[in-house]
């Protein structure tokens, strides 16, 4: 979150000066920085502006999908945004990873696992996708592969990140604490 906090200072200065008001990328970057620093409402507004300027932006769509899901603004809308993002840009690892999180929310573990796998094939070190795989395996009652994913996140994520904290929490949970290989 540190680099996003620094980025916000620069991006907000540009927005205040009116620089790049016609550029959707300013609003997409603001949206991402707001999202990563926990300012969901501001993130939604910025991403909506980005999409108003460039409706075919897959990154803005997938981020907005996750934000709609988190805010309870419409699960079906969230799924639609994320599906549209992967149709527009099937090579975006983050789009697949975000689609996977929405599918997990809908209790569709096989589809969520496929989306996480696609995300990791596109970018092997995608930490949120690795965490997602752990969550999916937990939902599928497969503690051994879930634990392996959580351990990988705990080894590779920034210790200050929410992904590291979530992986450590999941490793301490009774459903992944065991060492059995049933899965």
PDB file of C-alpha atoms in Angstrom, residues 9-173:
ATOM      1  CA  UNK A   9      -0.166  12.366  -3.824  1.00  0.00           C
ATOM      2  CA  UNK A  10       1.038  12.803  -7.408  1.00  0.00           C
ATOM      3  CA  UNK A  11      -2.236  11.762  -9.039  1.00  0.00           C
ATOM      4  CA  UNK A  12      -4.389  13.969  -6.815  1.00  0.00           C
ATOM      5  CA  UNK A  13      -2.129  16.934  -7.609  1.00  0.00           C
ATOM      6  CA  UNK A  14      -2.627  16.275 -11.328  1.00  0.00           C
ATOM      7  CA  UNK A  15      -6.375  16.009 -10.830  1.00  0.00           C
ATOM      8  CA  UNK A  16      -6.510  19.262  -8.812  1.00  0.00           C
ATOM      9  CA  UNK A  17      -4.605  21.110 -11.527  1.00  0.00           C
ATOM     10  CA  UNK A  18      -6.933  19.816 -14.193  1.00  0.00           C
ATOM     11  CA  UNK A  19      -4.051  18.108 -15.941  1.00  0.00           C
ATOM     12  CA  UNK A  20      -5.207  15.126 -17.892  1.00  0.00           C
ATOM     13  CA  UNK A  21      -8.898  15.552 -17.211  1.00  0.00           C
ATOM     14  CA  UNK A  22      -9.513  14.176 -20.693  1.00  0.00           C
ATOM     15  CA  UNK A  23      -7.241  11.239 -20.042  1.00  0.00           C
ATOM     16  CA  UNK A  24      -8.905   8.113 -18.736  1.00  0.00           C
ATOM     17  CA  UNK A  25      -5.575   6.754 -17.495  1.00  0.00           C
ATOM     18  CA  UNK A  26      -5.410   9.373 -14.716  1.00  0.00           C
ATOM     19  CA  UNK A  27      -8.747   8.168 -13.374  1.00  0.00           C
ATOM     20  CA  UNK A  28      -7.839   4.505 -13.762  1.00  0.00           C
ATOM     21  CA  UNK A  29      -4.606   5.038 -11.818  1.00  0.00           C
ATOM     22  CA  UNK A  30      -6.430   7.073  -9.177  1.00  0.00           C
ATOM     23  CA  UNK A  31      -9.026   4.313  -8.924  1.00  0.00           C
ATOM     24  CA  UNK A  32      -6.392   1.635  -8.462  1.00  0.00           C
ATOM     25  CA  UNK A  33      -4.498   3.674  -5.869  1.00  0.00           C
ATOM     26  CA  UNK A  34      -7.703   4.440  -3.949  1.00  0.00           C
ATOM     27  CA  UNK A  35      -8.711   0.774  -4.109  1.00  0.00           C
ATOM     28  CA  UNK A  36      -5.337  -0.428  -2.820  1.00  0.00           C
ATOM     29  CA  UNK A  37      -5.387   2.077   0.039  1.00  0.00           C
ATOM     30  CA  UNK A  38      -8.894   1.118   1.171  1.00  0.00           C
ATOM     31  CA  UNK A  39     -10.823   4.125  -0.160  1.00  0.00           C
ATOM     32  CA  UNK A  40     -13.467   2.163  -2.013  1.00  0.00           C
ATOM     33  CA  UNK A  41     -15.989   4.955  -2.685  1.00  0.00           C
ATOM     34  CA  UNK A  42     -13.342   7.242  -4.200  1.00  0.00           C
ATOM     35  CA  UNK A  43     -12.006   4.286  -6.171  1.00  0.00           C
ATOM     36  CA  UNK A  44     -15.449   3.571  -7.597  1.00  0.00           C
ATOM     37  CA  UNK A  45     -15.959   7.198  -8.639  1.00  0.00           C
ATOM     38  CA  UNK A  46     -12.544   7.383 -10.317  1.00  0.00           C
ATOM     39  CA  UNK A  47     -13.000   4.098 -12.173  1.00  0.00           C
ATOM     40  CA  UNK A  48     -16.486   5.117 -13.304  1.00  0.00           C
ATOM     41  CA  UNK A  49     -14.968   8.316 -14.718  1.00  0.00           C
ATOM     42  CA  UNK A  50     -12.289   6.283 -16.480  1.00  0.00           C
ATOM     43  CA  UNK A  51     -14.951   4.057 -18.035  1.00  0.00           C
ATOM     44  CA  UNK A  52     -17.001   7.071 -19.066  1.00  0.00           C
ATOM     45  CA  UNK A  53     -13.962   8.297 -21.020  1.00  0.00           C
ATOM     46  CA  UNK A  54     -12.931   4.856 -22.323  1.00  0.00           C
ATOM     47  CA  UNK A  55     -15.668   2.196 -21.915  1.00  0.00           C
ATOM     48  CA  UNK A  56     -13.464  -0.610 -23.245  1.00  0.00           C
ATOM     49  CA  UNK A  57     -10.824  -0.435 -20.479  1.00  0.00           C
ATOM     50  CA  UNK A  58     -10.558  -3.953 -19.088  1.00  0.00           C
ATOM     51  CA  UNK A  59      -8.543  -2.938 -16.015  1.00  0.00           C
ATOM     52  CA  UNK A  60     -11.133  -0.376 -14.896  1.00  0.00           C
ATOM     53  CA  UNK A  61     -13.928  -2.880 -15.507  1.00  0.00           C
ATOM     54  CA  UNK A  62     -12.358  -5.659 -13.457  1.00  0.00           C
ATOM     55  CA  UNK A  63     -11.406  -3.344 -10.580  1.00  0.00           C
ATOM     56  CA  UNK A  64     -14.894  -1.859 -10.571  1.00  0.00           C
ATOM     57  CA  UNK A  65     -16.315  -5.386 -10.530  1.00  0.00           C
ATOM     58  CA  UNK A  66     -14.393  -6.211  -7.358  1.00  0.00           C
ATOM     59  CA  UNK A  67     -15.413  -2.909  -5.768  1.00  0.00           C
ATOM     60  CA  UNK A  68     -19.096  -3.488  -6.592  1.00  0.00           C
ATOM     61  CA  UNK A  69     -18.854  -6.928  -5.017  1.00  0.00           C
ATOM     62  CA  UNK A  70     -17.186  -5.591  -1.859  1.00  0.00           C
ATOM     63  CA  UNK A  71     -19.689  -2.746  -1.529  1.00  0.00           C
ATOM     64  CA  UNK A  72     -22.710  -4.975  -2.113  1.00  0.00           C
ATOM     65  CA  UNK A  73     -23.671  -2.844  -5.114  1.00  0.00           C
ATOM     66  CA  UNK A  74     -24.751  -5.803  -7.205  1.00  0.00           C
ATOM     67  CA  UNK A  75     -23.117  -9.204  -7.391  1.00  0.00           C
ATOM     68  CA  UNK A  76     -24.394  -9.838 -10.918  1.00  0.00           C
ATOM     69  CA  UNK A  77     -23.014  -6.485 -12.062  1.00  0.00           C
ATOM     70  CA  UNK A  78     -19.653  -7.378 -10.501  1.00  0.00           C
ATOM     71  CA  UNK A  79     -19.603 -10.696 -12.350  1.00  0.00           C
ATOM     72  CA  UNK A  80     -20.606  -9.001 -15.606  1.00  0.00           C
ATOM     73  CA  UNK A  81     -17.841  -6.407 -15.314  1.00  0.00           C
ATOM     74  CA  UNK A  82     -15.197  -9.037 -14.602  1.00  0.00           C
ATOM     75  CA  UNK A  83     -16.365 -11.331 -17.413  1.00  0.00           C
ATOM     76  CA  UNK A  84     -16.374  -8.405 -19.838  1.00  0.00           C
ATOM     77  CA  UNK A  85     -12.824  -7.498 -18.763  1.00  0.00           C
ATOM     78  CA  UNK A  86     -11.444 -10.937 -19.676  1.00  0.00           C
ATOM     79  CA  UNK A  87     -13.279 -10.833 -23.003  1.00  0.00           C
ATOM     80  CA  UNK A  88     -11.739  -7.435 -23.777  1.00  0.00           C
ATOM     81  CA  UNK A  89      -8.250  -8.425 -22.581  1.00  0.00           C
ATOM     82  CA  UNK A  90      -7.769 -12.143 -22.085  1.00  0.00           C
ATOM     83  CA  UNK A  91      -4.045 -11.635 -21.492  1.00  0.00           C
ATOM     84  CA  UNK A  92      -4.500  -9.583 -18.320  1.00  0.00           C
ATOM     85  CA  UNK A  93      -3.517 -11.719 -15.338  1.00  0.00           C
ATOM     86  CA  UNK A  94      -5.209  -9.331 -12.904  1.00  0.00           C
ATOM     87  CA  UNK A  95      -8.514  -9.499 -14.808  1.00  0.00           C
ATOM     88  CA  UNK A  96      -8.590 -13.303 -14.509  1.00  0.00           C
ATOM     89  CA  UNK A  97      -7.635 -13.137 -10.844  1.00  0.00           C
ATOM     90  CA  UNK A  98     -10.434 -10.640 -10.105  1.00  0.00           C
ATOM     91  CA  UNK A  99     -12.938 -12.782 -12.021  1.00  0.00           C
ATOM     92  CA  UNK A 100     -11.831 -15.710  -9.867  1.00  0.00           C
ATOM     93  CA  UNK A 101     -12.562 -13.817  -6.646  1.00  0.00           C
ATOM     94  CA  UNK A 102     -16.066 -12.972  -7.883  1.00  0.00           C
ATOM     95  CA  UNK A 103     -16.666 -16.601  -8.898  1.00  0.00           C
ATOM     96  CA  UNK A 104     -15.491 -17.751  -5.467  1.00  0.00           C
ATOM     97  CA  UNK A 105     -18.045 -15.379  -3.929  1.00  0.00           C
ATOM     98  CA  UNK A 106     -20.719 -17.137  -6.032  1.00  0.00           C
ATOM     99  CA  UNK A 107     -19.530 -20.529  -4.659  1.00  0.00           C
ATOM    100  CA  UNK A 108     -18.343 -21.683  -8.077  1.00  0.00           C
ATOM    101  CA  UNK A 109     -15.011 -23.212  -7.044  1.00  0.00           C
ATOM    102  CA  UNK A 110     -14.215 -25.047 -10.281  1.00  0.00           C
ATOM    103  CA  UNK A 111     -14.621 -21.878 -12.343  1.00  0.00           C
ATOM    104  CA  UNK A 112     -12.736 -19.821  -9.744  1.00  0.00           C
ATOM    105  CA  UNK A 113      -9.882 -22.350  -9.799  1.00  0.00           C
ATOM    106  CA  UNK A 114      -9.739 -22.200 -13.605  1.00  0.00           C
ATOM    107  CA  UNK A 115      -9.629 -18.385 -13.513  1.00  0.00           C
ATOM    108  CA  UNK A 116      -6.864 -18.414 -10.875  1.00  0.00           C
ATOM    109  CA  UNK A 117      -4.914 -20.948 -12.934  1.00  0.00           C
ATOM    110  CA  UNK A 118      -5.211 -18.799 -16.055  1.00  0.00           C
ATOM    111  CA  UNK A 119      -4.056 -15.772 -14.064  1.00  0.00           C
ATOM    112  CA  UNK A 120      -0.993 -17.650 -12.811  1.00  0.00           C
ATOM    113  CA  UNK A 121      -0.145 -18.950 -16.291  1.00  0.00           C
ATOM    114  CA  UNK A 122      -0.135 -15.344 -17.492  1.00  0.00           C
ATOM    115  CA  UNK A 123       1.896 -14.082 -14.522  1.00  0.00           C
ATOM    116  CA  UNK A 124       3.433 -16.756 -12.370  1.00  0.00           C
ATOM    117  CA  UNK A 125       4.090 -14.530  -9.362  1.00  0.00           C
ATOM    118  CA  UNK A 126       0.555 -13.128  -9.050  1.00  0.00           C
ATOM    119  CA  UNK A 127       0.227 -13.207  -5.260  1.00  0.00           C
ATOM    120  CA  UNK A 128      -3.536 -12.466  -5.095  1.00  0.00           C
ATOM    121  CA  UNK A 129      -4.171 -15.311  -7.587  1.00  0.00           C
ATOM    122  CA  UNK A 130      -2.097 -17.694  -5.455  1.00  0.00           C
ATOM    123  CA  UNK A 131      -4.081 -16.664  -2.369  1.00  0.00           C
ATOM    124  CA  UNK A 132      -7.289 -17.150  -4.370  1.00  0.00           C
ATOM    125  CA  UNK A 133      -6.214 -20.709  -5.227  1.00  0.00           C
ATOM    126  CA  UNK A 134      -5.717 -21.400  -1.535  1.00  0.00           C
ATOM    127  CA  UNK A 135      -9.202 -20.071  -0.788  1.00  0.00           C
ATOM    128  CA  UNK A 136     -10.713 -22.185  -3.559  1.00  0.00           C
ATOM    129  CA  UNK A 137      -8.984 -25.339  -2.315  1.00  0.00           C
ATOM    130  CA  UNK A 138     -10.219 -24.540   1.190  1.00  0.00           C
ATOM    131  CA  UNK A 139     -13.771 -24.223  -0.160  1.00  0.00           C
ATOM    132  CA  UNK A 140     -13.303 -27.568  -1.952  1.00  0.00           C
ATOM    133  CA  UNK A 141     -12.165 -29.129   1.359  1.00  0.00           C
ATOM    134  CA  UNK A 142      -8.645 -29.806   0.060  1.00  0.00           C
ATOM    135  CA  UNK A 143      -6.437 -28.607   2.922  1.00  0.00           C
ATOM    136  CA  UNK A 144      -3.076 -29.824   1.573  1.00  0.00           C
ATOM    137  CA  UNK A 145      -3.075 -27.847  -1.716  1.00  0.00           C
ATOM    138  CA  UNK A 146      -4.688 -24.913   0.116  1.00  0.00           C
ATOM    139  CA  UNK A 147      -1.895 -24.886   2.679  1.00  0.00           C
ATOM    140  CA  UNK A 148       0.760 -25.027  -0.060  1.00  0.00           C
ATOM    141  CA  UNK A 149      -0.725 -21.899  -1.688  1.00  0.00           C
ATOM    142  CA  UNK A 150      -0.952 -20.032   1.619  1.00  0.00           C
ATOM    143  CA  UNK A 151       2.666 -20.946   2.410  1.00  0.00           C
ATOM    144  CA  UNK A 152       3.763 -19.630  -0.991  1.00  0.00           C
ATOM    145  CA  UNK A 153       1.979 -16.319  -0.374  1.00  0.00           C
ATOM    146  CA  UNK A 154       3.499 -16.051   3.111  1.00  0.00           C
ATOM    147  CA  UNK A 155       6.969 -16.671   1.606  1.00  0.00           C
ATOM    148  CA  UNK A 156       6.686 -14.252  -1.310  1.00  0.00           C
ATOM    149  CA  UNK A 157       4.317 -11.443  -0.291  1.00  0.00           C
ATOM    150  CA  UNK A 158       5.432  -8.216   1.313  1.00  0.00           C
ATOM    151  CA  UNK A 159       5.025  -8.748   5.088  1.00  0.00           C
ATOM    152  CA  UNK A 160       3.187  -5.409   5.290  1.00  0.00           C
ATOM    153  CA  UNK A 161       0.622  -6.454   2.657  1.00  0.00           C
ATOM    154  CA  UNK A 162      -2.915  -7.604   3.281  1.00  0.00           C
ATOM    155  CA  UNK A 163      -2.134 -10.761   1.265  1.00  0.00           C
ATOM    156  CA  UNK A 164       0.616 -11.761   3.697  1.00  0.00           C
ATOM    157  CA  UNK A 165      -1.697 -11.147   6.660  1.00  0.00           C
ATOM    158  CA  UNK A 166      -4.515 -13.151   5.072  1.00  0.00           C
ATOM    159  CA  UNK A 167      -2.202 -16.053   4.199  1.00  0.00           C
ATOM    160  CA  UNK A 168      -0.917 -16.176   7.797  1.00  0.00           C
ATOM    161  CA  UNK A 169      -4.497 -16.085   9.094  1.00  0.00           C
ATOM    162  CA  UNK A 170      -5.475 -18.936   6.769  1.00  0.00           C
ATOM    163  CA  UNK A 171      -2.432 -20.989   7.785  1.00  0.00           C
ATOM    164  CA  UNK A 172      -3.514 -20.690  11.412  1.00  0.00           C
ATOM    165  CA  UNK A 173      -7.095 -21.759  10.628  1.00  0.00           C
TER     166      UNK A 173
END
